[in-house]
Amino acid sequence: MKILDYICLVLRLLVGALFIVSGFMKLVQPIEYFEYAIGFYRIVPDAAVPFTALAIAWTELIAGTFLFLGYLYKPSTALVLALNTLFQTALAQAIFRKLPIQDCGCFGGLISLSPCQTYVLDSVLLLLMIGLLAVKKSLFSLDQSAYLR
Amino acid sequence: MSGRYFLAGVLIVVLTMGSVAATRWVRGMPKAVEPESWKVKGDPNAKNFIVDYSDFACSYCSKISLILDEALKDYPKDLKIIFKHYPLRMHPASMPAAEASECAADQGKFWEYHDILFQNQSDWAPSKEPAALFIEYAGRLGLDKDKFKQCLNSHVKKDGVEKNRLEGRRFYVSGTPTLILNGRKSIFAYKPEDLKSIIRKEIDRGKKR
């Protein structure tokens, strides 16, 4: 039981850190760059692209930070899971439509992943997040802090 | 939810936003795409410019190239096109095609070669050995074939093309064609009428300023 708790802690930190890096990298560059990337998926109307870019990047960063620290553990896990599902849907339609996308645009200029590679990564993340959602409490989380309760 | 718990959440959000603001301030925000006096089509003094990150083997790029030509005819004094290579890895013949266009540029015929590559895309793009076709196109344009062949086989242009792609990566270019209008506005319209309308609006706005 204890080992499982520690495994969940490591997974929580990993998934949280991944979303933090992803959101942070998008926000410390001109947001137009991420807008270009979103435009390629051809699912968001032009007028909504700037808002979508900001909303995704900030949600990734804040929900990722919450998850990393274990604050609002369940809602933040559910939120990153919803984001992940959204990304998978966008990627799947891009792969299906054979859109000329070389780089998913997920991590700014930090890592270059193709839509197929990202889809596999997101599928693994999805399983991890479902696992995290199934856990009632997470070790060393702010939710468990006696001072904040 | 206790007051402390709520305050902790607010503090996390504020610190997160602060870390982004601080990083942007310390690093300084890189500028969006800037014009370069390189591979320019149209009036070099035109105020409006479109940077076109393109792949010669991409069918969308071929179509967009024709629409951009029409836009240049419509606004000969107000618009210029800046071409940037972004050969996609999914198209094996793209990199040699980009190199070939650079070899043609050495002999002063980049845009002519650009056009001939797009016009004959269905012939060379699926080919595993497109070099012979590239040399034939060079001959059609009256280029010095020996010089062209030497340039193509030596791959001296590969670094330059790769530089374009890396620059594109910095600007988050993730596919082709990526069109960036006046260094800040990305264009996602791929219907001719939509693209033309965006260009027209931007030019009209510039004239009013």
Short mmCIF file of C-alpha atoms in Angstrom, two decimals:
data_model
loop_
_atom_site.label_atom_id
_atom_site.label_comp_id
_atom_site.label_asym_id
_atom_site.label_seq_id
_atom_site.Cartn_x
_atom_site.Cartn_y
_atom_site.Cartn_z
CA MET A 1 0.00 0.00 0.00
CA LYS A 2 2.79 2.37 0.95
CA ILE A 3 4.68 1.60 -2.24
CA LEU A 4 1.57 2.32 -4.29
CA ASP A 5 1.21 5.67 -2.53
CA TYR A 6 4.76 6.58 -3.44
CA ILE A 7 4.27 5.46 -7.04
CA CYS A 8 1.19 7.71 -7.24
CA LEU A 9 3.20 10.59 -5.77
CA VAL A 10 5.90 10.17 -8.42
CA LEU A 11 3.29 9.96 -11.19
CA ARG A 12 1.50 13.05 -9.87
CA LEU A 13 4.76 15.02 -9.84
CA LEU A 14 5.68 13.76 -13.33
CA VAL A 15 2.33 14.57 -14.95
CA GLY A 16 2.14 17.93 -13.14
CA ALA A 17 5.68 18.85 -14.19
CA LEU A 18 4.96 17.92 -17.81
CA PHE A 19 1.97 20.27 -17.94
CA ILE A 20 3.90 23.02 -16.14
CA VAL A 21 6.74 22.84 -18.68
CA SER A 22 4.32 22.68 -21.59
CA GLY A 23 2.31 25.73 -20.46
CA PHE A 24 5.35 27.70 -19.32
CA MET A 25 7.21 27.24 -22.61
CA LYS A 26 4.21 28.53 -24.54
CA LEU A 27 3.80 31.57 -22.32
CA VAL A 28 7.41 32.76 -22.21
CA GLN A 29 7.46 33.00 -26.00
CA PRO A 30 5.28 35.32 -28.08
CA ILE A 31 1.83 33.75 -27.95
CA GLU A 32 1.59 34.17 -31.73
CA TYR A 33 3.91 31.16 -32.09
CA PHE A 34 1.42 28.90 -30.36
CA GLU A 35 -1.36 30.52 -32.39
CA TYR A 36 0.44 29.43 -35.57
CA ALA A 37 0.56 25.88 -34.23
CA ILE A 38 -3.15 25.85 -33.33
CA GLY A 39 -4.05 27.20 -36.77
CA PHE A 40 -2.57 24.11 -38.38
CA TYR A 41 -5.08 21.80 -36.78
CA ARG A 42 -7.87 23.64 -38.61
CA ILE A 43 -10.52 23.03 -36.00
CA VAL A 44 -10.65 26.40 -34.25
CA PRO A 45 -12.23 29.37 -36.09
CA ASP A 46 -9.65 32.07 -36.92
CA ALA A 47 -11.24 34.62 -34.60
CA ALA A 48 -11.07 32.22 -31.65
CA VAL A 49 -7.42 31.21 -32.13
CA PRO A 50 -5.80 33.95 -29.96
CA PHE A 51 -8.16 33.27 -27.03
CA THR A 52 -7.79 29.50 -27.40
CA ALA A 53 -3.99 29.79 -27.36
CA LEU A 54 -3.97 31.82 -24.14
CA ALA A 55 -6.63 29.68 -22.48
CA ILE A 56 -4.82 26.41 -23.21
CA ALA A 57 -1.40 27.68 -22.13
CA TRP A 58 -2.61 29.21 -18.84
CA THR A 59 -4.82 26.22 -18.03
CA GLU A 60 -1.89 23.86 -18.61
CA LEU A 61 0.38 25.91 -16.37
CA ILE A 62 -2.04 26.52 -13.50
CA ALA A 63 -3.70 23.10 -13.50
CA GLY A 64 -0.25 21.50 -13.80
CA THR A 65 1.01 23.51 -10.81
CA PHE A 66 -2.06 22.59 -8.76
CA LEU A 67 -1.57 18.93 -9.60
CA PHE A 68 2.16 19.08 -8.84
CA LEU A 69 1.50 20.59 -5.42
CA GLY A 70 -1.55 18.46 -4.77
CA TYR A 71 -3.91 21.42 -4.43
CA LEU A 72 -7.53 20.66 -5.38
CA TYR A 73 -6.10 17.28 -6.29
CA LYS A 74 -9.16 15.65 -7.88
CA PRO A 75 -10.45 18.70 -9.84
CA SER A 76 -6.96 19.55 -11.12
CA THR A 77 -6.40 15.93 -12.21
CA ALA A 78 -9.79 15.96 -13.95
CA LEU A 79 -8.89 19.24 -15.68
CA VAL A 80 -5.55 18.02 -17.04
CA LEU A 81 -7.29 14.81 -18.12
CA ALA A 82 -9.88 16.88 -20.01
CA LEU A 83 -7.10 18.92 -21.65
CA ASN A 84 -5.26 15.76 -22.58
CA THR A 85 -8.41 14.32 -24.18
CA LEU A 86 -8.85 17.57 -26.11
CA PHE A 87 -5.28 17.34 -27.41
CA GLN A 88 -5.78 13.71 -28.40
CA THR A 89 -8.93 14.59 -30.34
CA ALA A 90 -7.13 17.40 -32.18
CA LEU A 91 -4.17 15.13 -32.94
CA ALA A 92 -6.36 12.24 -34.09
CA GLN A 93 -8.24 14.40 -36.59
CA ALA A 94 -4.95 15.87 -37.85
CA ILE A 95 -3.50 12.39 -38.36
CA PHE A 96 -6.72 11.16 -39.97
CA ARG A 97 -6.92 14.18 -42.33
CA LYS A 98 -3.18 13.83 -43.09
CA LEU A 99 -2.65 17.52 -42.34
CA PRO A 100 0.89 18.64 -43.15
CA ILE A 101 2.00 18.97 -39.53
CA GLN A 102 5.53 18.01 -38.61
CA ASP A 103 5.63 19.18 -35.03
CA CYS A 104 2.71 18.99 -32.62
CA GLY A 105 3.54 22.44 -31.20
CA CYS A 106 3.09 21.14 -27.64
CA PHE A 107 6.33 22.20 -25.97
CA GLY A 108 7.31 25.40 -27.72
CA GLY A 109 10.80 25.09 -29.16
CA LEU A 110 11.89 22.74 -26.37
CA ILE A 111 11.01 19.32 -27.78
CA SER A 112 9.93 18.42 -31.29
CA LEU A 113 7.39 15.60 -31.48
CA SER A 114 5.35 14.50 -34.47
CA PRO A 115 1.54 14.24 -34.10
CA CYS A 116 1.84 10.40 -33.97
CA GLN A 117 4.51 10.47 -31.26
CA THR A 118 2.47 12.97 -29.27
CA TYR A 119 -0.64 10.84 -29.62
CA VAL A 120 1.23 7.87 -28.11
CA LEU A 121 2.59 10.07 -25.29
CA ASP A 122 -0.89 11.45 -24.60
CA SER A 123 -2.35 7.93 -24.51
CA VAL A 124 0.19 6.94 -21.85
CA LEU A 125 -0.59 10.14 -19.93
CA LEU A 126 -4.30 9.39 -20.17
CA LEU A 127 -3.81 6.03 -18.47
CA LEU A 128 -1.66 7.61 -15.76
CA MET A 129 -4.26 10.31 -15.11
CA ILE A 130 -7.07 7.78 -14.86
CA GLY A 131 -4.91 5.98 -12.30
CA LEU A 132 -4.35 9.24 -10.41
CA LEU A 133 -8.08 9.98 -10.42
CA ALA A 134 -8.77 6.60 -8.85
CA VAL A 135 -6.57 7.44 -5.86
CA LYS A 136 -8.42 9.08 -2.98
CA LYS A 137 -5.50 10.84 -1.31
CA SER A 138 -2.07 11.80 -2.55
CA LEU A 139 1.04 11.87 -0.39
CA PHE A 140 2.71 15.20 0.42
CA SER A 141 -0.11 17.19 -1.14
CA LEU A 142 -1.38 20.57 0.01
CA ASP A 143 -4.83 18.96 0.29
CA GLN A 144 -3.41 16.80 3.13
CA SER A 145 -1.79 19.72 4.94
CA ALA A 146 -3.15 20.08 8.48
CA TYR A 147 -2.15 23.77 8.49
CA LEU A 148 -4.39 24.57 5.53
CA ARG A 149 -7.36 22.53 6.74
CA MET B 1 -12.86 25.18 2.31
CA SER B 2 -10.93 27.13 4.92
CA GLY B 3 -9.69 30.68 4.40
CA ARG B 4 -6.09 29.52 4.52
CA TYR B 5 -6.72 26.86 1.91
CA PHE B 6 -8.36 29.40 -0.42
CA LEU B 7 -5.52 31.88 0.12
CA ALA B 8 -2.97 29.17 -0.69
CA GLY B 9 -4.71 28.68 -4.06
CA VAL B 10 -4.66 32.40 -4.79
CA LEU B 11 -0.98 32.55 -3.82
CA ILE B 12 -0.13 29.66 -6.16
CA VAL B 13 -1.91 31.36 -9.07
CA VAL B 14 -0.24 34.72 -8.37
CA LEU B 15 3.22 33.15 -8.05
CA THR B 16 2.72 31.15 -11.24
CA MET B 17 1.69 34.24 -13.19
CA GLY B 18 4.55 36.17 -11.61
CA SER B 19 7.10 33.54 -12.67
CA VAL B 20 5.91 33.83 -16.29
CA ALA B 21 6.03 37.64 -16.17
CA ALA B 22 9.48 37.61 -14.54
CA THR B 23 10.89 35.14 -17.10
CA ARG B 24 9.53 37.21 -19.97
CA TRP B 25 11.01 40.36 -18.44
CA VAL B 26 14.44 38.84 -17.77
CA ARG B 27 14.76 37.06 -21.12
CA GLY B 28 13.13 39.81 -23.10
CA MET B 29 10.51 38.75 -25.60
CA PRO B 30 11.94 37.70 -28.94
CA LYS B 31 10.43 39.64 -31.79
CA ALA B 32 8.02 37.97 -34.13
CA VAL B 33 9.15 37.36 -37.69
CA GLU B 34 10.95 40.27 -39.28
CA PRO B 35 11.36 40.96 -42.98
CA GLU B 36 14.60 40.12 -44.70
CA SER B 37 15.84 41.34 -48.02
CA TRP B 38 16.23 37.76 -49.20
CA LYS B 39 14.10 35.68 -51.57
CA VAL B 40 11.72 38.58 -51.97
CA LYS B 41 9.04 38.63 -54.64
CA GLY B 42 7.30 41.92 -55.38
CA ASP B 43 8.32 45.49 -54.68
CA PRO B 44 11.16 45.38 -52.10
CA ASN B 45 9.94 48.74 -50.77
CA ALA B 46 6.38 47.52 -50.17
CA LYS B 47 5.29 48.11 -46.58
CA ASN B 48 3.32 44.88 -46.21
CA PHE B 49 5.03 41.52 -46.34
CA ILE B 50 4.08 37.91 -46.05
CA VAL B 51 6.67 35.42 -44.85
CA ASP B 52 5.85 32.09 -46.46
CA TYR B 53 7.36 29.03 -44.75
CA SER B 54 6.96 26.51 -47.50
CA ASP B 55 7.79 22.99 -48.60
CA PHE B 56 8.14 22.33 -52.33
CA ALA B 57 6.57 18.86 -51.98
CA CYS B 58 3.50 20.12 -50.09
CA SER B 59 0.41 20.38 -52.26
CA TYR B 60 -1.18 23.10 -50.09
CA CYS B 61 2.01 25.17 -50.55
CA SER B 62 1.72 24.86 -54.30
CA LYS B 63 -1.86 26.17 -54.27
CA ILE B 64 -1.04 28.97 -51.84
CA SER B 65 1.87 30.04 -54.01
CA LEU B 66 -0.53 30.72 -56.90
CA ILE B 67 -2.85 32.74 -54.68
CA LEU B 68 0.07 34.79 -53.40
CA ASP B 69 1.07 35.51 -56.99
CA GLU B 70 -2.44 36.81 -57.66
CA ALA B 71 -2.27 38.97 -54.52
CA LEU B 72 1.03 40.42 -55.74
CA LYS B 73 -0.63 41.34 -59.04
CA ASP B 74 -3.49 43.00 -57.12
CA TYR B 75 -1.13 45.00 -54.87
CA PRO B 76 2.10 45.48 -56.81
CA LYS B 77 3.21 48.49 -54.72
CA ASP B 78 1.89 47.43 -51.33
CA LEU B 79 2.88 43.81 -50.90
CA LYS B 80 5.96 41.60 -51.05
CA ILE B 81 6.42 37.90 -50.40
CA ILE B 82 9.38 36.51 -48.50
CA PHE B 83 10.05 32.83 -49.08
CA LYS B 84 11.47 30.59 -46.35
CA HIS B 85 12.27 26.91 -46.66
CA TYR B 86 10.53 24.53 -44.31
CA PRO B 87 11.04 21.06 -45.81
CA LEU B 88 8.91 18.56 -43.92
CA ARG B 89 10.50 15.28 -42.90
CA MET B 90 7.44 13.41 -44.18
CA HIS B 91 8.47 14.42 -47.73
CA PRO B 92 11.91 12.88 -48.46
CA ALA B 93 12.34 14.83 -51.71
CA SER B 94 11.70 18.20 -50.07
CA MET B 95 15.20 18.84 -48.80
CA PRO B 96 16.91 18.09 -52.15
CA ALA B 97 14.28 20.26 -53.87
CA ALA B 98 15.02 23.14 -51.49
CA GLU B 99 18.75 22.67 -52.12
CA ALA B 100 18.12 22.65 -55.88
CA SER B 101 16.19 25.92 -55.64
CA GLU B 102 19.12 27.45 -53.77
CA CYS B 103 21.49 26.23 -56.48
CA ALA B 104 19.22 27.92 -59.04
CA ALA B 105 19.29 31.07 -56.88
CA ASP B 106 23.08 31.15 -57.28
CA GLN B 107 22.46 31.59 -60.99
CA GLY B 108 19.79 34.23 -60.38
CA LYS B 109 16.71 32.11 -61.05
CA PHE B 110 15.28 31.23 -57.66
CA TRP B 111 11.69 32.27 -58.35
CA GLU B 112 11.63 30.66 -61.79
CA TYR B 113 12.90 27.43 -60.26
CA HIS B 114 10.42 27.81 -57.40
CA ASP B 115 7.60 27.96 -59.95
CA ILE B 116 8.87 25.02 -62.00
CA LEU B 117 9.15 22.86 -58.85
CA PHE B 118 5.57 23.57 -57.86
CA GLN B 119 4.29 23.08 -61.42
CA ASN B 120 5.94 19.66 -61.66
CA GLN B 121 5.44 18.60 -58.06
CA SER B 122 3.61 15.38 -58.94
CA ASP B 123 6.60 14.20 -61.03
CA TRP B 124 9.54 14.70 -58.66
CA ALA B 125 7.92 14.64 -55.19
CA PRO B 126 7.16 10.87 -55.13
CA SER B 127 10.54 10.05 -56.71
CA LYS B 128 13.28 8.50 -54.58
CA GLU B 129 15.96 9.87 -56.90
CA PRO B 130 14.68 13.29 -57.97
CA ALA B 131 18.12 14.75 -58.78
CA ALA B 132 17.90 13.91 -62.50
CA LEU B 133 14.60 15.79 -62.77
CA PHE B 134 16.03 18.76 -60.89
CA ILE B 135 18.92 18.92 -63.36
CA GLU B 136 16.47 18.69 -66.26
CA TYR B 137 14.47 21.64 -64.84
CA ALA B 138 17.70 23.61 -64.53
CA GLY B 139 18.32 22.95 -68.22
CA ARG B 140 14.82 24.12 -69.12
CA LEU B 141 15.54 27.45 -67.42
CA GLY B 142 18.82 27.82 -69.28
CA LEU B 143 20.98 27.41 -66.18
CA ASP B 144 24.56 26.16 -66.38
CA LYS B 145 23.84 22.46 -65.83
CA ASP B 146 27.37 21.50 -64.77
CA LYS B 147 27.51 24.24 -62.17
CA PHE B 148 24.03 23.33 -60.99
CA LYS B 149 24.86 19.63 -60.78
CA GLN B 150 28.04 20.32 -58.81
CA CYS B 151 26.14 22.53 -56.40
CA LEU B 152 23.34 19.97 -55.96
CA ASN B 153 25.64 16.98 -55.45
CA SER B 154 27.91 18.76 -52.99
CA HIS B 155 24.96 19.64 -50.70
CA VAL B 156 26.53 23.03 -49.99
CA LYS B 157 23.06 24.54 -49.65
CA LYS B 158 21.80 22.11 -47.06
CA ASP B 159 23.00 24.17 -44.07
CA GLY B 160 21.26 27.28 -45.36
CA VAL B 161 17.98 25.41 -45.83
CA GLU B 162 18.34 23.87 -42.39
CA LYS B 163 18.88 27.35 -40.93
CA ASN B 164 15.55 28.41 -42.41
CA ARG B 165 13.87 25.43 -40.81
CA LEU B 166 15.45 26.12 -37.42
CA GLU B 167 14.38 29.74 -37.65
CA GLY B 168 10.88 28.51 -38.40
CA ARG B 169 11.00 26.26 -35.36
CA ARG B 170 11.85 29.26 -33.19
CA PHE B 171 8.75 30.94 -34.55
CA TYR B 172 6.68 27.87 -33.76
CA VAL B 173 6.21 26.95 -37.39
CA SER B 174 4.96 23.41 -37.20
CA GLY B 175 3.72 22.70 -40.67
CA THR B 176 3.40 24.14 -44.13
CA PRO B 177 2.39 26.50 -45.52
CA THR B 178 2.78 28.92 -42.63
CA LEU B 179 2.03 32.44 -43.72
CA ILE B 180 2.90 35.31 -41.41
CA LEU B 181 1.54 38.67 -42.38
CA ASN B 182 3.58 41.75 -41.43
CA GLY B 183 5.58 39.76 -38.91
CA ARG B 184 2.79 39.25 -36.43
CA LYS B 185 -0.43 38.00 -37.92
CA SER B 186 -0.57 34.35 -38.88
CA ILE B 187 -2.95 33.44 -41.66
CA PHE B 188 -4.94 30.27 -41.44
CA ALA B 189 -7.21 30.86 -44.41
CA TYR B 190 -6.57 28.45 -47.20
CA LYS B 191 -9.49 29.37 -49.45
CA PRO B 192 -8.31 31.85 -52.07
CA GLU B 193 -11.12 34.32 -51.35
CA ASP B 194 -10.47 34.24 -47.56
CA LEU B 195 -6.74 34.70 -47.97
CA LYS B 196 -7.22 37.59 -50.39
CA SER B 197 -9.74 39.21 -48.06
CA ILE B 198 -7.29 39.04 -45.11
CA ILE B 199 -4.52 40.59 -47.21
CA ARG B 200 -6.85 43.32 -48.50
CA LYS B 201 -8.01 44.23 -44.99
CA GLU B 202 -4.44 44.43 -43.69
CA ILE B 203 -3.33 46.62 -46.59
CA ASP B 204 -6.36 48.91 -46.21
CA ARG B 205 -5.71 49.20 -42.49
CA GLY B 206 -2.09 50.14 -43.18
CA LYS B 207 -3.17 52.86 -45.61
CA LYS B 208 -5.54 54.40 -43.05
CA ARG B 209 -2.75 54.64 -40.45
#
